[in-house]
Coordinates of C-alpha atoms in Angstrom, one line a residue:
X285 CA -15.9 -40.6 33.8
X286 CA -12.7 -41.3 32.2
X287 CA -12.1 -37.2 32.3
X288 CA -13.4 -36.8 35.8
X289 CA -11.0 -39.0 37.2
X290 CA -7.7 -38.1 35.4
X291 CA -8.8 -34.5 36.5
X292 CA -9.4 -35.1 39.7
X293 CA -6.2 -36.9 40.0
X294 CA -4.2 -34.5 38.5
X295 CA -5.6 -31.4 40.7
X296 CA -4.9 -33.7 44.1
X297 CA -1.6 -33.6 43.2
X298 CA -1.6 -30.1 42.6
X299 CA -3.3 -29.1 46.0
X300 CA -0.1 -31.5 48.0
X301 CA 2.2 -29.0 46.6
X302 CA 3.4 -26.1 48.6
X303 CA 1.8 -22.9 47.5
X304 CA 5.4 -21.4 47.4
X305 CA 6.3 -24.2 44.5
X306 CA 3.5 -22.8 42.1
X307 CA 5.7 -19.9 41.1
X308 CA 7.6 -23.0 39.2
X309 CA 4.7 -24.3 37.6
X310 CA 5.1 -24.5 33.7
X311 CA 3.0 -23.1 31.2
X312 CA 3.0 -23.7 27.7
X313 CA 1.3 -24.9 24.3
X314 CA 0.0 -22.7 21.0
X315 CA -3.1 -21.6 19.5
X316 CA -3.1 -21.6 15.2
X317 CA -6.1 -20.4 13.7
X318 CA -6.6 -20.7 9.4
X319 CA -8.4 -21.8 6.9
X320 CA -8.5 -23.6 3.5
X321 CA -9.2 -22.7 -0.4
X322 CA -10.9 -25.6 -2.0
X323 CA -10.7 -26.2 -5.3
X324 CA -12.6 -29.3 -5.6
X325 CA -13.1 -32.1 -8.9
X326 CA -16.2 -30.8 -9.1
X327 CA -19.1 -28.5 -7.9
X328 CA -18.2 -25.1 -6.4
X329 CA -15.3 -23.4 -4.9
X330 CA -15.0 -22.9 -1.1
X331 CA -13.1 -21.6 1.8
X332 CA -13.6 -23.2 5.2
X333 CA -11.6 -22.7 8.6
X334 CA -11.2 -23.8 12.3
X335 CA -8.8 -23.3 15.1
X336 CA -7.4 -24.9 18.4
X337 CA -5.7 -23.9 21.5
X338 CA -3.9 -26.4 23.3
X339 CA -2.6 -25.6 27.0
X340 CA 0.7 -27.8 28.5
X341 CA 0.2 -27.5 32.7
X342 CA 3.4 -29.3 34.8
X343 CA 5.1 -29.2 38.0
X344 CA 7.9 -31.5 38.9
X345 CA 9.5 -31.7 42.7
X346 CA 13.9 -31.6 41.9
X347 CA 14.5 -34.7 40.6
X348 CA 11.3 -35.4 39.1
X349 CA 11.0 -37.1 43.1
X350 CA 6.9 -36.3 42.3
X351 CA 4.7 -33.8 39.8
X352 CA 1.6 -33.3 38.0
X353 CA 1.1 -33.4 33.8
X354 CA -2.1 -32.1 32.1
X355 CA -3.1 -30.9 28.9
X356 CA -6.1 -29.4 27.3
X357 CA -6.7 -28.9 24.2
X358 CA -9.8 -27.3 21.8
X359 CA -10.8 -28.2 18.5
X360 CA -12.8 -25.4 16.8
X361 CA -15.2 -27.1 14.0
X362 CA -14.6 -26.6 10.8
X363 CA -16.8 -24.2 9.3
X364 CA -17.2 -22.7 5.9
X365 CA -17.4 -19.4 5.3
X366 CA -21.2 -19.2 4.6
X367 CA -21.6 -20.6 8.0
X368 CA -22.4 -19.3 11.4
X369 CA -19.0 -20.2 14.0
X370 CA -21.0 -21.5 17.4
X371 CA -17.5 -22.3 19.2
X372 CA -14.0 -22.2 18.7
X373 CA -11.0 -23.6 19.8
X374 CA -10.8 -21.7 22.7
X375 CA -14.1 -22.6 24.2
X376 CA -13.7 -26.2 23.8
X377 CA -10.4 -26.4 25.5
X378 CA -12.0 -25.6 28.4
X379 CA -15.7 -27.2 27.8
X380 CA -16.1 -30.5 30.3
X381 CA -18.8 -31.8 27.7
X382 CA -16.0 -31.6 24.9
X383 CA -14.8 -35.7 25.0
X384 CA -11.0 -34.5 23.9
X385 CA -10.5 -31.4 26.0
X386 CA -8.5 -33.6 28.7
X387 CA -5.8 -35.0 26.4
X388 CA -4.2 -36.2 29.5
X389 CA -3.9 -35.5 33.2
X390 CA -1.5 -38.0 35.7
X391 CA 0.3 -37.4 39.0
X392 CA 3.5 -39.0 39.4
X393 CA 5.8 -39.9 42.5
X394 CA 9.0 -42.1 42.8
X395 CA 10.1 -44.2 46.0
X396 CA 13.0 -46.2 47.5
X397 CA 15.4 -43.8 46.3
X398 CA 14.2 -43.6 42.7
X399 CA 14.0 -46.8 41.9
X400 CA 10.3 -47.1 42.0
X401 CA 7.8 -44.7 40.4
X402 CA 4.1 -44.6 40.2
X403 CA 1.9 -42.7 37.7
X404 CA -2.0 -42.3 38.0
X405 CA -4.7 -41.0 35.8
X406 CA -5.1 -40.2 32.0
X407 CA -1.5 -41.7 31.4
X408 CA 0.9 -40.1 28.6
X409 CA 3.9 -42.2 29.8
X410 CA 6.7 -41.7 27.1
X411 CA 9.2 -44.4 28.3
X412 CA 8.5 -47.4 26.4
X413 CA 7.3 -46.3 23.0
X414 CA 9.1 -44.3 19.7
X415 CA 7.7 -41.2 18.3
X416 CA 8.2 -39.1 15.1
X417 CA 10.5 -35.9 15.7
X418 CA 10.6 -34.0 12.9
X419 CA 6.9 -34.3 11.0
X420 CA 5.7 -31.0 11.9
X421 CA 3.5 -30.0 8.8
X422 CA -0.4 -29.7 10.5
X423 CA -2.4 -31.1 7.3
X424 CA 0.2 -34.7 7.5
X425 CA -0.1 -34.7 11.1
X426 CA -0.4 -38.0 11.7
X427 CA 2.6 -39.4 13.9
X428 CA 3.7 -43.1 13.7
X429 CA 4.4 -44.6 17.3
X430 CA 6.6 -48.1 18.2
X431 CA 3.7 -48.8 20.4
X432 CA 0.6 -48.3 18.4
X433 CA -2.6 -50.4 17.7
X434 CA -2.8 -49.0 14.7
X435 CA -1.5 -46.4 12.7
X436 CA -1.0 -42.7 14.8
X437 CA -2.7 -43.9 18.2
X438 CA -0.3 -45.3 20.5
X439 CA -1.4 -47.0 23.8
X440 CA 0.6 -45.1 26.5
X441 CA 1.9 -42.5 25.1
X442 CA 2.0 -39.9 22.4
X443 CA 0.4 -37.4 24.6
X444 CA -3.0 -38.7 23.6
X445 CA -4.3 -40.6 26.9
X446 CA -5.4 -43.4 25.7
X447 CA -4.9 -45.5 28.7
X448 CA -6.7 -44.0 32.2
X449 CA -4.8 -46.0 35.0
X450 CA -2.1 -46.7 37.2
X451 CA 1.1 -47.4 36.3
X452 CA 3.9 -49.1 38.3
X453 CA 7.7 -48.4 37.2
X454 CA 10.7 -50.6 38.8
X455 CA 14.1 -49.9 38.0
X456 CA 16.1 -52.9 39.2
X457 CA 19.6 -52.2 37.4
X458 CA 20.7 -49.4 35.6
X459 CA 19.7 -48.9 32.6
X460 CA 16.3 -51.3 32.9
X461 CA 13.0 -50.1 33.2
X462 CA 10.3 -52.7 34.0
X463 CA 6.7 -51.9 34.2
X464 CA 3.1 -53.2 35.0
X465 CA -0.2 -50.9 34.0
X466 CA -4.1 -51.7 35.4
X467 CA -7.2 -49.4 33.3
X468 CA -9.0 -48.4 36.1
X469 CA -11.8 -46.9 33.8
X470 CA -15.2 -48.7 32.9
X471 CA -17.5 -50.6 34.2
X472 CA -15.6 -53.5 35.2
X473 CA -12.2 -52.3 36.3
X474 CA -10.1 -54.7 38.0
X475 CA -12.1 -58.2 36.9
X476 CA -9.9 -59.4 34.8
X477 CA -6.8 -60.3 33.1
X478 CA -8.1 -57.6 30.3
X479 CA -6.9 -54.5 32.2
X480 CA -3.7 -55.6 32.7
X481 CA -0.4 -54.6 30.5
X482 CA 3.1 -55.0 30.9
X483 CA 6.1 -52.6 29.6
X484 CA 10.2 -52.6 29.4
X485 CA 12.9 -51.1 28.3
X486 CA 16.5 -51.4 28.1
X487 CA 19.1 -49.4 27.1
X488 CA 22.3 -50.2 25.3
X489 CA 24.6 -47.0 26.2
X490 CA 26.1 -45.4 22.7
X491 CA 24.1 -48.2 20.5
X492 CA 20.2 -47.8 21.3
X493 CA 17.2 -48.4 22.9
X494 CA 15.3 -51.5 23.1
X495 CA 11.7 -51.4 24.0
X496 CA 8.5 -53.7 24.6
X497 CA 5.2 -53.6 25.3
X498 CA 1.6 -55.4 25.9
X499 CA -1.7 -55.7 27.2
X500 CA -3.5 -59.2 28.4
X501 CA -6.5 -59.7 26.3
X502 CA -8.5 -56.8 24.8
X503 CA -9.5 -53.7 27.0
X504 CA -12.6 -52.0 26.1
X505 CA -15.2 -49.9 27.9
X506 CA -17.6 -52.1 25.4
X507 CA -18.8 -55.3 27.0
X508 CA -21.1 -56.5 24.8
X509 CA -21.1 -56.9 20.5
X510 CA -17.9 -56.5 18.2
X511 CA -14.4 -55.3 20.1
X512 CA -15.8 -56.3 23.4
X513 CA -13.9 -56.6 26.6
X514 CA -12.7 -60.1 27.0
X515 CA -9.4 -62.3 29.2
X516 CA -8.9 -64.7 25.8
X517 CA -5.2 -63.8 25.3
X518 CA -5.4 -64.5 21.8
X519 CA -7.0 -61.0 21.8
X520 CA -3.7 -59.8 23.3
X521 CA -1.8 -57.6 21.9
X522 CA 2.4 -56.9 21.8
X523 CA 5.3 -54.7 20.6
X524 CA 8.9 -55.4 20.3
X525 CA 10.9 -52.4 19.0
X526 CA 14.7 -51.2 18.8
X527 CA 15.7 -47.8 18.2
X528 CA 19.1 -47.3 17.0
X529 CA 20.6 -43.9 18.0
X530 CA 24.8 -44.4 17.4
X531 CA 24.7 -42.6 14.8
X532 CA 25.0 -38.8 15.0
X533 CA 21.9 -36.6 13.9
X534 CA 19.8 -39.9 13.3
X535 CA 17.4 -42.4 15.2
X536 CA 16.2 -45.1 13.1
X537 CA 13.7 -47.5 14.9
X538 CA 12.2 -50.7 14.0
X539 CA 9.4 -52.9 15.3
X540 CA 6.9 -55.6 15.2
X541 CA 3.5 -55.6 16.7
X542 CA 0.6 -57.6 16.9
X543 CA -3.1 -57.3 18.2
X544 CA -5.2 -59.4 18.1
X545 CA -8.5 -57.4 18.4
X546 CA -9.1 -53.8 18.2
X547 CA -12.1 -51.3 18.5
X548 CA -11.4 -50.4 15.1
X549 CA -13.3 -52.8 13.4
X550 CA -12.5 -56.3 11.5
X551 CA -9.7 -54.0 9.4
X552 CA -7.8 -54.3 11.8
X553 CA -8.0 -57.5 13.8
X554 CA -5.4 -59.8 14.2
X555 CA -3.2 -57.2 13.1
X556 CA 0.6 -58.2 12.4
X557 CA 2.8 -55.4 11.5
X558 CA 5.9 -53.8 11.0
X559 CA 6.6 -50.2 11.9
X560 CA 9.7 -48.1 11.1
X561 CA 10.5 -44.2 12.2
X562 CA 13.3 -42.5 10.7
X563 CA 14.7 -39.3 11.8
X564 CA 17.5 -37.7 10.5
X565 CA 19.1 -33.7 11.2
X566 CA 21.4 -33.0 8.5
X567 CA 22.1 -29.2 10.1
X568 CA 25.9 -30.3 10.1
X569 CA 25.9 -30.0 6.3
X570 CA 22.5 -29.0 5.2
X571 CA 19.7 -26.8 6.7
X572 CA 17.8 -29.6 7.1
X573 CA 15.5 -32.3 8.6
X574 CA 14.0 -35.4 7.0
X575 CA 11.3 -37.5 8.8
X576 CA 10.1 -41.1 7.2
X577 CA 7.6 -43.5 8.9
X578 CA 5.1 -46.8 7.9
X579 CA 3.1 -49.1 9.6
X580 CA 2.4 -52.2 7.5
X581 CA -0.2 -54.5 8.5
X582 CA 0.5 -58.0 6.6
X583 CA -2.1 -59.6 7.7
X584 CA -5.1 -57.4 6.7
X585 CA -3.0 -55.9 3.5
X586 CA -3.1 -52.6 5.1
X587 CA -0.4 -50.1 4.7
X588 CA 0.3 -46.5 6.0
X589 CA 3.2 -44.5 4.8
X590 CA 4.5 -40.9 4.9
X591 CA 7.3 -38.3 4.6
X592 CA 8.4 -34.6 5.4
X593 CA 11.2 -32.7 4.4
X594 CA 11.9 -29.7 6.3
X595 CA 14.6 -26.9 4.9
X596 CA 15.8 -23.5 5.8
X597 CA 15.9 -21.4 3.2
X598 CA 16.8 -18.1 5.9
X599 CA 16.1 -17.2 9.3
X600 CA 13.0 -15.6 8.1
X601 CA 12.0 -18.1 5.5
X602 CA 11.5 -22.0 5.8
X603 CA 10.3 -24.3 3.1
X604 CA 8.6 -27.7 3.6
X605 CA 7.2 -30.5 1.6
X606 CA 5.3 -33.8 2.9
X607 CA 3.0 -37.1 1.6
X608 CA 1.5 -39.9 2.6
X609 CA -0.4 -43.1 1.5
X610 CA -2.8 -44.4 3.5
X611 CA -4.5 -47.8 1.8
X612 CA -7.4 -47.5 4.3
X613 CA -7.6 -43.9 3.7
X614 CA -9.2 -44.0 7.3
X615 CA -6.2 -42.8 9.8
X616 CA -6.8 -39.0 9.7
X617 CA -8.6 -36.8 8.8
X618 CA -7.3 -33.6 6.9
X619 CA -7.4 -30.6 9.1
X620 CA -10.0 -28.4 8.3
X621 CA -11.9 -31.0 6.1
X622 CA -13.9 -34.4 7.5
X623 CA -12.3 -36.7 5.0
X624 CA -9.5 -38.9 4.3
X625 CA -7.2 -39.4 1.9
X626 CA -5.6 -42.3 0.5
X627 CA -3.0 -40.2 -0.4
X628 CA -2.0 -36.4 0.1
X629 CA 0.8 -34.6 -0.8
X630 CA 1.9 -31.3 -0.4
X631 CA 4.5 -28.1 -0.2
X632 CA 4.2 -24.5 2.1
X633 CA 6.4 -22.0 2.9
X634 CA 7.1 -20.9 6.6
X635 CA 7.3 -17.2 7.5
X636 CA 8.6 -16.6 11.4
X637 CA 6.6 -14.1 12.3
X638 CA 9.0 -12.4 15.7
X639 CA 10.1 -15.0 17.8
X640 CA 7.1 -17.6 18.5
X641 CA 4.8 -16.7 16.0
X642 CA 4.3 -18.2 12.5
X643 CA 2.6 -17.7 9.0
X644 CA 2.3 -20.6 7.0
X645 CA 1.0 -20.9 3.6
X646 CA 1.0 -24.0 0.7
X647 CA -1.0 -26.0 -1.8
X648 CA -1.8 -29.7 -1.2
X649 CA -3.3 -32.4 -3.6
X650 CA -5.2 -35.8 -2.3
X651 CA -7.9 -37.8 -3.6
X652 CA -10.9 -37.1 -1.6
X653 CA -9.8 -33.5 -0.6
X654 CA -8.7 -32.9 -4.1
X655 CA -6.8 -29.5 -4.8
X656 CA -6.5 -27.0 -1.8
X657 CA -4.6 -24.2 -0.2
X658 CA -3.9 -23.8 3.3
X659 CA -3.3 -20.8 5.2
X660 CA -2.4 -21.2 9.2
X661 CA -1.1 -18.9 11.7
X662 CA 0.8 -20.1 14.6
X663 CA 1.9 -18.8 17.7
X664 CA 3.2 -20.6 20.6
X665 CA 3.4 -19.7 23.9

C-alpha cells in the first residue's frame, strides 16, 4: 500500500507536466556488482556475491515552483558461489513485490510566492535533518542522521522513505522553515495525535544551522502487541540539533534526541541520545577527507560509532580506510553477508576506471564476519 500510493503520487505529478518539459527530466544513480573472499574462524573458505542498481528519476519546474522525486533501487541476494543466482539487482529494482524497490517517490509544489510548499507521498524531505558527507566505503555504509530513531534510519529523510505522507512547509521570515507532517499510510490514518509531526529549522547566516524535529506519540502500521500505534505522548519522540558550518571545509553537528518507543524492540525504548557528525575536506592542504559519526544511547547503554578516512594517492589511485563499533552489533548488516558486527574495520584501494566507473578492492576484519576480502565494481550513471 505504502508503495502504491507514493507511486501513484509521484506518476500524477509526472502526467501535469508538459510533454515538452520531459526532455529536462533527470536521470541518474549506479549499478556495482562484486563479491567477497571469506576467510572465516573456522570451517571452510568461501566466495559469495550480489549486486544492486539503483535509479534517481526528477523533474523540477524553474525555481523548484513544483516537481517530482523517485528512486528505485534493487538488492541482488547474496549468493555463494555454489549457488544458483534466481534474481539480481536489476530485477528487483523494478519488481512491485520487492518491499524496498520504491525507496521513495513524492510530488512537490510551492504557493504564495514561495513561501508555502507542500510535499506528498513516500517523503525524503532533506530540510530538517544532518547527514554524513564523506563515508563512502560500501561494507561501513551505515550513515548517522540528526534526525534518527536509531542509529542509520532517519525519519524524513536520508533518502530512505520512511515516512509516507504529506508534508506542509511555511516560510514566514527569511531564513525560518516551519513545518507540520500527517502519515497517511495504515489502517488508521488520520485518528489520531499519532500521525502527526512537527519540523523547523533556522539558519544563522556564516555561523550554522539549527534544526528540530518530532512526531506526537508513536506511529506504527502495528495496532496491536509491542511498538503499537498509540496518542500517549510519552511515546513521543524529538530532536534538537545544530550544525556548525563557519568554519571552512568542515561541518560539525551536534544533537540530542529522544523516543520514547520504537518498532525496534525494548533495546531501544525510551531512547535518550546524543549524536555527533563530523565532516571535514582537508583538499586545501592534503588530498583528503575525514568523516566521524556516533549515536549514543544513555539510557539503554547502547552505542554506535564509526570512521572513514578517504586519501588520494593520484588521479588514478585512491586509498581508503574505515571502522565502526556497534555495541548492539544489530544496525547493519555487512554487504554481501547477513550478519552484524560489533565491530569492523577495514582498508581498499580505489582504481577509477574512465570517468564514472570504479574498481575497488580491500581486506576487512569484524567479529562475526571475521576475515574477508571484498572486490566491487562501480559505475555510475
Amino acid at each position: 500500500m505504502k508503495r502504491s500510493l507514493a507511486l501513484a503520487l509521484a506518476i500524477a505529478a509526472a502526467l501535469v507536466i508538459p510533454v515538452s518539459a520531459f526532455a529536462q527530466l533527470t536521470f541518474n544513480g549506479y549499478y556495482r556488482v562484486g563479491g567477497t573472499y571469506w576467510v572465516p574462524s573456522s570451517g571452510p573458505n568461501a566466495l559469495q556475491y550480489g549486486d544492486r542498481l539503483r535509479l534517481n528519476v526528477s523533474y523540477s519546474a524553474p525555481e523548484d515552483l513544483y516537481g517530482v522525486k523517485f528512486r528505485l533501487q534493487g538488492d541482488g541476494t547474496p549468493f555463494y558461489a555454489s549457488q544458483k543466482v534466481s534474481q539480481y539487482g536489476i530485477i528487483n529494482a523494478f519488481n512491485a513485490n520487492n518491499p524496498s524497490m520504491l525507496q521513495y517517490g513524492y510530488a512537490f509544489i510551492k504557493l504564495a510566492g514561495g513561501m508555502v510548499g507542500v510535499s506528498a507521498g513516500k517523503l525524503d524531505v532533506t530540510d530538517y535533518e544532518v547527514e554524513q558527507r564523506y563515508v563512502e566505503d560500501q561494507y561501513l555504509a551505515n550513515t548517522v542522521f540528526s534526525d534518527e530513531l536509531r542509529p542509520g534510519d532517519p525519519e524524513l529523510g536520508g533518502q530512505r522513505g520512511n515516512t509516507t505522507g504529506v508534508m506542509l512547509q511555511t516560510f514566514p521570515f527569511e531564513n525560518l522553515s516551519v513545518a507540520a507532517y500527517v502519515h497517511t499510510d495504515g489502517s488508521d490514518a488520520f485518528s489520531g495525535t499519532h500521525d502527526l509531526g512537527f519540523s523547523a529549522y533556522y539558519l544563522l547566516p556564516g555561523i550554522g544551522k539549527l534544526l528540530f524535529n518530532s512526531s506526537l506519540g508513536h506511529y506504527s502500521v502495528a495496532t496491536t502487541g509491542p511498538g503499537a500505534v498509540s496518542d500517549d505522548l510519552g511515546k513521543s519522540s524529538a530532536d534538537l540539533a545544530f550544525s556548525f558550518t563557519a568554519a571552512r571545509n568542515l561541518t560539525a553537528t551536534a544533537g540530542l534526541r529522544y523516543d520514547g518507543d520504537t518498532v525496534y524492540g525494548s533495546a531501544y525504548d525510551a531512547a535518550t541520545s546524543a549524536v555527533a557528525i563530523v565532516d571535514y575536506d582537508l583538499s586545501e592542504l592534503l588530498p583528503m577527507t575525514i568523516d566521524l559519526a556516533t549515536d549514543l544511547d544513555f539510557a539503554n547503554a547502547n552505542s554506535y560509532v564509526e570512521g572513514e578516512v578517504n586519501y588520494s594517492i593520484s588521479p588514478l589511485l585512491k586509498a581508503r580506510a574505515y571502522g565502526e563499533y556497534d555495541s548492539t552489533a544489530s544496525v547493519v548488516k555487512m554487504l554481501f553477508a547477513n550478519k552484524c558486527n560489533t565491530y569492523l574495520f577495514g582498508g581498499e584501494f580505489v582504481f577509477p576506471v574512465m570517468k564514472k566507473a570504479e574498481l575497488i578492492a580491500g581486506a576487512n576484519y569484524g567479529d562475526q564476519t571475521s576475515l574477508a576480502f571484498p572486490l566491487l565494481v562501480w559505475v555510475n550513471f
